[in-house]
């Protein structure tokens, strides 16, 4: 037994000695060099991914660079790069993408939210972690890096190791404080506008204001509120606070701001103005945030309660076209009706009636206005009819349908949208109604802006004296244009067919 034990022990010692000599002869496994790059707006995700990579053995994150191509590793070996892909890339380009190209072999793309893939990365494999919690995101990230040969299984950290435990927080997936409603289910054809809106927030270009503001304007029913709510949902990851405020009346504006103040822990005060003043102070200490003033009807009302705070964004939806003093002119985005193809898609998808010709007829009769199109979808579905039958009904009784049909008890007929706007304009100048009646009898497009100007006889109603008063006529036109009831370009006026 002693001999057997000795032999076994000798064999074991021999193996250990041979293994020791081999380990001394073989070079140590190289340290991998990795670089993380992202847009500045996505820095929190970039830092978290870099912290993840740094936990792996024999791995060195050479640099965390927002936009510049990584430098070669010191030992001359190639550097793997991780691109953090987000919606920000849709509005901000980068030389990084040209540096790698779609066939890059040393690029890992980690997508952190639902977004389009830039053409330069069209051939790249993508790791989606935007919908995951920290543990799942870390697990998937390491799994994909091992599968691509970037990391070795043996070099991975313990499964319980998380960057947040080491002081690098996992980015939040959405606002902690919000009253945002669900996205509009029939939202189509607005991707370019959504990106343009986001681009304005990323490039405010106004150093005199600490809040970046954008206004989306247009006639009633054109889809301004839908654009705002879908924009907020798409970019919700970038905000800690998203708050929707109905701003068509001073009372509703103050009430919405007061509710946000209480949500942020501001002590309740009997004086609403003092409470809102405390809210402004609270917002200066918070961020990033997005306030949406929906259907705003007064520049002065908003100016009186205008928020402040670095990293704050304000989005205004309004029929009013002029927001001078609050929003730079280039940040006022006009929302047009849908294109013909997108209107057809909305009607066919919404009704389940695959009849594009009938849908095109309905879209034409309704002026491709999103509100009227969604009402058309509701009418067809509730009446169990077809787009073709509905189109014939519109040709015979357009005004009757728009005035009488309500999709639900809480939704007004389409015509009520413009009746309210016309009343608001008439409150400022009664001449606006007479001018609209005149233009409503004429072709909707190609009208001269000065049609009722000096020297034009036989004008109806109160417009007769206006023919001799250029200032009065200009003021009436201004009110119609201000409330987006008409559109004026290069001296020509355009009235939407449904407003007529």
XYZ file of C-alpha atoms in Angstrom:
500
model
C 0.000 0.000 0.000
C 2.866 2.346 0.836
C 4.420 1.691 -2.549
C 1.130 2.320 -4.334
C 0.630 5.518 -2.448
C 4.126 6.677 -3.212
C 3.696 5.874 -6.883
C 0.426 7.758 -7.033
C 1.915 10.702 -5.214
C 4.943 10.708 -7.483
C 2.643 10.721 -10.500
C 0.666 13.639 -9.086
C 3.823 15.621 -8.305
C 5.155 14.946 -11.744
C 2.007 16.224 -13.359
C 2.072 19.358 -11.231
C 5.731 20.015 -12.112
C 5.106 19.502 -15.807
C 2.055 21.830 -15.650
C 4.123 24.457 -13.856
C 6.876 24.288 -16.482
C 4.298 24.559 -19.289
C 2.629 27.594 -17.690
C 6.046 29.247 -17.440
C 6.749 28.593 -21.105
C 3.330 29.701 -22.499
C 2.569 33.437 -22.715
C -0.255 34.795 -20.591
C -3.576 35.219 -22.320
C -3.789 38.747 -23.777
C -5.880 41.432 -22.179
C -8.822 42.356 -24.387
C -9.310 46.010 -25.252
C -12.806 47.344 -25.672
C -14.244 50.793 -26.271
C -17.785 52.028 -25.708
C -19.214 54.918 -27.673
C -22.622 56.568 -27.709
C -24.416 59.844 -28.176
C -24.067 62.234 -25.220
C -27.785 61.860 -24.431
C -27.196 58.133 -23.832
C -24.225 58.565 -21.488
C -25.871 56.746 -18.573
C -26.323 53.598 -20.642
C -22.789 53.922 -22.003
C -21.359 54.147 -18.507
C -23.358 51.125 -17.347
C -22.203 48.999 -20.315
C -18.597 50.082 -19.767
C -18.879 49.065 -16.094
C -20.252 45.672 -17.173
C -17.319 45.055 -19.497
C -14.802 46.114 -16.870
C -16.039 43.358 -14.526
C -14.821 40.618 -16.887
C -11.338 39.191 -16.266
C -8.497 40.117 -18.623
C -10.625 42.909 -20.053
C -9.709 46.549 -20.252
C -12.129 49.249 -21.331
C -9.593 51.507 -22.970
C -11.803 54.529 -23.172
C -15.351 55.741 -23.011
C -15.725 58.059 -25.952
C -18.948 59.648 -26.992
C -18.341 60.128 -30.703
C -14.686 59.815 -31.722
C -13.266 56.566 -33.155
C -11.258 54.551 -30.593
C -7.477 54.573 -30.652
C -5.650 51.286 -31.401
C -4.810 49.132 -28.395
C -1.260 49.621 -27.032
C -0.123 46.124 -28.048
C -1.354 46.622 -31.586
C -4.203 44.145 -31.246
C -7.601 45.214 -32.600
C -9.992 47.024 -30.309
C -13.558 45.801 -30.082
C -16.123 48.613 -29.897
C -19.626 48.680 -28.488
C -22.050 51.142 -30.102
C -24.986 52.199 -27.903
C -27.855 52.573 -30.385
C -30.897 54.693 -29.533
C -33.446 57.023 -31.089
C -30.880 59.808 -30.756
C -29.018 58.425 -33.771
C -32.075 59.196 -35.906
C -31.530 62.920 -35.469
C -27.787 63.144 -34.782
C -25.258 61.588 -37.110
C -21.748 60.593 -36.152
C -18.401 59.991 -37.862
C -18.255 56.798 -35.818
C -20.703 55.123 -38.180
C -18.646 56.004 -41.242
C -15.562 54.721 -39.412
C -17.009 51.220 -39.004
C -19.485 50.729 -41.824
C -22.030 47.903 -42.139
C -19.445 45.137 -42.571
C -17.332 45.970 -39.518
C -16.165 42.788 -37.799
C -15.106 44.384 -34.521
C -18.335 46.206 -33.712
C -21.051 45.156 -31.286
C -24.296 47.176 -31.489
C -26.359 47.322 -28.292
C -29.823 48.799 -28.850
C -31.369 50.358 -25.761
C -34.800 51.318 -27.130
C -37.055 50.835 -30.122
C -35.455 52.776 -32.966
C -34.468 52.551 -36.590
C -31.054 51.153 -37.489
C -28.881 53.684 -39.352
C -28.022 52.564 -42.903
C -24.336 52.524 -41.951
C -25.086 49.712 -39.494
C -27.453 47.800 -41.726
C -25.382 44.610 -41.650
C -24.458 44.646 -37.983
C -25.806 42.160 -35.446
C -27.809 43.914 -32.754
C -28.215 43.091 -29.070
C -31.523 44.437 -27.708
C -31.491 45.245 -23.988
C -33.853 48.240 -23.807
C -36.818 46.206 -22.553
C -34.858 44.323 -19.875
C -34.075 44.849 -16.201
C -30.463 45.064 -15.048
C -29.919 41.357 -14.337
C -31.429 40.281 -17.662
C -29.600 42.986 -19.603
C -26.253 41.989 -18.068
C -26.879 38.292 -18.750
C -27.836 38.875 -22.394
C -24.949 41.258 -22.994
C -22.335 38.784 -21.716
C -23.997 35.888 -23.540
C -23.783 37.724 -26.871
C -20.197 38.837 -26.267
C -19.151 35.248 -25.559
C -21.030 33.999 -28.638
C -19.146 36.498 -30.812
C -15.794 35.569 -29.319
C -15.255 38.919 -27.668
C -15.103 37.380 -24.176
C -14.340 33.890 -22.892
C -16.815 32.092 -20.649
C -14.182 31.589 -17.956
C -13.550 35.347 -17.751
C -17.118 36.299 -16.904
C -17.788 37.677 -13.423
C -19.994 36.016 -10.850
C -23.635 36.034 -11.891
C -24.513 38.132 -8.852
C -22.072 40.914 -9.801
C -23.880 44.003 -11.068
C -22.569 47.453 -12.042
C -25.176 49.093 -9.814
C -23.647 47.371 -6.777
C -20.362 49.062 -7.637
C -21.890 52.523 -7.907
C -22.875 52.662 -11.593
C -26.690 52.829 -11.681
C -28.744 51.014 -14.268
C -30.531 53.635 -16.426
C -34.200 54.051 -15.721
C -36.574 52.796 -18.382
C -39.016 55.672 -18.199
C -40.284 58.561 -16.104
C -40.703 58.053 -12.384
C -43.446 60.699 -12.319
C -45.958 60.898 -15.152
C -49.638 61.237 -15.980
C -49.132 60.475 -19.673
C -51.984 58.643 -21.355
C -51.544 55.740 -23.780
C -50.149 56.362 -27.276
C -52.615 56.944 -30.097
C -53.366 53.578 -31.750
C -53.964 55.131 -35.200
C -50.750 57.135 -35.280
C -49.258 56.784 -38.778
C -47.236 58.857 -41.211
C -45.578 61.128 -38.651
C -42.105 59.622 -38.229
C -40.397 62.581 -39.904
C -42.252 65.028 -37.648
C -41.373 63.018 -34.525
C -37.686 63.103 -35.470
C -37.852 66.810 -36.319
C -39.427 67.510 -32.947
C -36.713 65.570 -31.144
C -34.015 67.330 -33.158
C -35.305 70.701 -31.966
C -34.962 69.604 -28.346
C -31.442 68.312 -28.951
C -30.380 71.502 -30.756
C -32.246 74.296 -28.967
C -29.854 76.976 -30.214
C -31.160 79.517 -27.700
C -28.626 80.257 -25.006
C -30.883 82.851 -23.377
C -33.280 80.214 -22.050
C -32.505 77.274 -19.787
C -35.641 75.483 -21.016
C -35.847 74.102 -24.535
C -39.306 74.710 -26.032
C -41.026 73.462 -29.181
C -44.537 74.248 -30.424
C -46.485 72.031 -32.809
C -49.268 74.021 -34.420
C -52.039 73.456 -36.922
C -55.773 73.399 -37.441
C -58.061 71.480 -35.126
C -58.106 67.750 -35.775
C -54.789 67.601 -37.609
C -53.198 65.374 -34.946
C -51.122 67.719 -32.778
C -51.997 66.006 -29.491
C -51.409 62.547 -30.985
C -48.001 63.706 -32.169
C -47.172 64.988 -28.675
C -48.254 61.862 -26.802
C -46.520 59.483 -29.200
C -43.350 61.580 -29.119
C -43.398 61.466 -25.310
C -43.799 57.682 -25.293
C -41.035 57.175 -27.823
C -38.502 59.233 -25.868
C -39.788 58.509 -22.358
C -36.468 56.918 -21.361
C -34.818 60.343 -21.523
C -37.006 61.891 -18.814
C -37.547 61.459 -15.111
C -40.772 63.501 -15.264
C -43.352 63.685 -18.064
C -46.455 65.705 -17.244
C -49.451 66.431 -19.480
C -51.290 69.704 -18.840
C -54.511 70.784 -20.562
C -53.894 74.460 -21.287
C -56.965 75.680 -23.186
C -58.146 77.740 -20.205
C -56.270 79.516 -17.377
C -58.109 77.393 -14.792
C -57.157 74.059 -16.382
C -53.580 75.266 -16.861
C -53.186 76.170 -13.183
C -54.901 72.966 -12.074
C -52.510 70.808 -14.102
C -49.462 72.599 -12.724
C -50.825 72.383 -9.169
C -51.280 68.596 -9.489
C -47.661 68.252 -10.601
C -46.499 70.379 -7.661
C -48.254 68.095 -5.186
C -46.877 65.023 -6.978
C -43.360 66.407 -6.499
C -43.948 66.870 -2.794
C -44.512 70.623 -2.757
C -46.576 71.468 0.360
C -50.181 72.250 -0.478
C -50.976 75.965 -0.436
C -54.322 77.723 -0.669
C -52.934 80.229 -3.160
C -52.506 78.428 -6.510
C -50.039 81.031 -7.809
C -47.769 80.519 -4.786
C -48.006 76.755 -5.249
C -46.959 77.076 -8.903
C -44.087 79.354 -7.903
C -42.883 76.609 -5.553
C -43.247 74.131 -8.430
C -40.901 76.205 -10.579
C -38.316 76.066 -7.804
C -38.789 72.296 -7.481
C -38.304 71.769 -11.230
C -35.009 73.671 -11.116
C -33.761 70.973 -8.747
C -35.109 68.070 -10.805
C -34.493 66.744 -14.238
C -34.624 65.850 -16.930
C -38.308 66.622 -17.431
C -40.870 67.192 -20.175
C -43.976 69.333 -19.705
C -46.641 69.143 -22.420
C -49.062 72.074 -22.612
C -51.860 70.678 -24.744
C -54.226 72.860 -26.767
C -52.700 76.061 -25.391
C -54.738 79.119 -26.304
C -52.832 82.035 -24.787
C -49.190 83.040 -24.990
C -49.604 85.279 -21.952
C -51.103 82.542 -19.785
C -48.116 80.292 -20.471
C -45.635 83.115 -20.027
C -47.092 83.784 -16.586
C -46.421 80.199 -15.472
C -43.377 79.378 -17.619
C -41.104 76.790 -15.929
C -37.333 76.917 -15.619
C -34.568 74.413 -15.030
C -31.562 72.977 -16.859
C -32.507 69.906 -18.848
C -36.169 70.888 -18.996
C -38.214 70.522 -22.179
C -41.555 72.170 -22.933
C -43.800 70.932 -25.744
C -46.786 73.070 -26.742
C -49.675 71.946 -28.948
C -51.876 74.732 -30.218
C -54.035 76.119 -32.994
C -52.156 79.387 -32.489
C -49.401 79.825 -35.042
C -47.401 82.566 -33.289
C -45.485 81.794 -30.069
C -43.015 84.666 -30.208
C -41.184 85.283 -26.950
C -41.539 81.715 -25.721
C -40.585 79.525 -28.674
C -37.990 80.382 -31.357
C -39.525 80.692 -34.809
C -37.568 77.717 -36.151
C -38.945 75.545 -33.306
C -42.569 76.134 -34.318
C -43.512 73.046 -36.336
C -46.668 73.097 -38.441
C -48.534 69.784 -38.612
C -50.070 69.142 -42.047
C -52.813 66.655 -42.979
C -51.662 63.096 -43.680
C -50.298 62.100 -47.050
C -52.671 60.207 -49.320
C -50.940 56.866 -48.816
C -50.854 57.173 -45.030
C -54.526 58.210 -44.936
C -55.424 55.125 -46.965
C -53.376 52.941 -44.646
C -55.115 54.363 -41.563
C -58.561 53.736 -43.047
C -57.846 50.227 -44.325
C -56.023 49.072 -41.195
C -58.559 50.641 -38.851
C -61.661 49.250 -40.542
C -60.227 45.955 -41.781
C -61.684 46.836 -45.195
C -58.971 46.225 -47.788
C -60.392 48.543 -50.438
C -57.721 51.152 -51.196
C -59.748 52.915 -53.894
C -62.709 53.437 -51.563
C -60.291 54.514 -48.817
C -58.706 57.022 -51.188
C -62.128 58.511 -51.951
C -62.962 58.837 -48.238
C -59.554 60.363 -47.523
C -60.071 62.944 -50.291
C -63.541 63.897 -49.070
C -62.227 64.308 -45.509
C -59.167 66.271 -46.561
C -56.856 63.593 -45.067
C -57.493 65.083 -41.634
C -56.553 62.524 -38.920
C -59.465 63.365 -36.601
C -62.015 62.971 -39.393
C -60.313 59.771 -40.575
C -60.464 58.173 -37.112
C -64.148 59.141 -36.890
C -64.625 57.500 -40.277
C -63.046 54.299 -38.943
C -65.378 54.369 -35.937
C -68.427 54.995 -38.136
C -67.625 52.100 -40.497
C -66.968 49.695 -37.634
C -69.967 50.699 -35.523
C -72.377 50.704 -38.463
C -70.940 47.431 -39.808
C -70.673 49.005 -43.238
C -67.880 49.422 -45.801
C -65.601 52.245 -46.862
C -67.303 52.331 -50.252
C -70.743 52.838 -48.693
C -69.366 55.417 -46.251
C -67.741 57.292 -49.134
C -71.072 57.538 -50.969
C -72.696 58.779 -47.755
C -70.092 61.534 -47.464
C -70.649 62.594 -51.066
C -74.374 63.035 -50.335
C -74.362 64.230 -46.712
C -70.864 65.338 -45.683
C -71.949 68.161 -43.393
C -74.660 66.057 -41.786
C -72.238 63.235 -40.957
C -69.586 65.560 -39.545
C -72.146 67.416 -37.431
C -74.095 64.466 -36.019
C -71.820 61.443 -35.587
C -70.129 60.894 -32.211
C -67.806 57.870 -31.855
C -68.637 57.820 -28.130
C -70.449 59.892 -25.525
C -67.206 61.588 -24.494
C -66.093 62.504 -28.034
C -67.646 65.450 -29.865
C -68.539 65.393 -33.579
C -65.798 66.506 -35.944
C -67.548 69.773 -36.809
C -67.450 70.897 -33.169
C -63.671 71.206 -33.409
C -63.843 74.071 -35.905
C -66.981 75.639 -34.470
C -65.101 76.195 -31.225
C -62.105 77.658 -33.034
C -64.268 79.977 -35.123
C -65.982 81.232 -31.956
C -62.588 81.959 -30.392
C -61.493 83.896 -33.483
C -64.811 85.782 -33.663
C -64.450 86.837 -30.023
C -61.361 88.767 -31.070
C -62.786 90.137 -34.329
C -66.356 89.563 -35.635
C -65.128 90.217 -39.171
C -63.386 86.842 -39.212
C -66.703 84.976 -39.565
C -67.744 87.054 -42.569
C -64.372 86.550 -44.197
C -64.566 82.799 -43.630
C -68.070 82.716 -45.129
C -66.754 84.480 -48.218
C -63.791 82.147 -48.663
C -65.958 79.081 -47.931
C -67.941 79.798 -51.117
C -64.800 79.735 -53.241
C -62.215 77.120 -54.172
C -60.270 75.834 -51.133
C -56.863 76.471 -52.700
C -55.232 79.216 -54.731
C -57.209 82.076 -53.157
C -55.565 85.463 -53.200
C -54.756 86.645 -49.718
C -55.981 90.102 -50.792
C -59.210 88.833 -52.351
C -61.358 91.185 -50.299
C -58.950 94.060 -50.384
C -59.398 97.601 -51.570
C -61.407 98.063 -54.721
C -63.380 94.819 -54.557
C -67.116 95.683 -54.685
C -70.191 93.889 -53.396
C -68.687 92.180 -50.375
C -71.129 90.517 -47.972
C -72.037 91.624 -44.478
C -69.535 93.560 -42.408
C -66.846 93.129 -45.082
C -68.143 96.049 -47.170
C -66.444 98.767 -45.071
C -63.332 96.623 -44.838
C -62.770 97.075 -48.576
C -61.734 100.633 -47.757
C -59.806 99.770 -44.574
C -56.664 97.733 -45.241
C -55.755 97.563 -41.557
C -59.136 96.102 -40.556
C -58.869 93.532 -43.333
C -55.322 92.580 -42.316
C -56.427 92.103 -38.709
C -59.262 89.785 -39.745
C -56.859 87.712 -41.855
C -54.383 87.618 -38.972
C -56.936 86.123 -36.595
C -57.858 83.381 -39.079
C -54.219 82.601 -39.701
C -53.392 82.831 -36.003
C -55.938 80.106 -35.192
C -54.768 77.952 -38.129
C -58.167 78.230 -39.841
C -56.387 79.278 -43.032
C -52.884 78.821 -44.343
C -51.096 81.590 -46.218
C -48.018 81.080 -48.345
C -46.557 83.414 -50.981
C -49.667 85.605 -50.949
C -52.087 82.700 -51.486
C -54.651 81.580 -48.911
C -55.769 77.976 -48.406
C -58.868 76.843 -46.504
C -59.172 73.178 -45.548
C -62.137 71.582 -47.312
C -63.780 70.499 -44.034
C -63.540 73.966 -42.490
C -65.411 75.260 -45.523
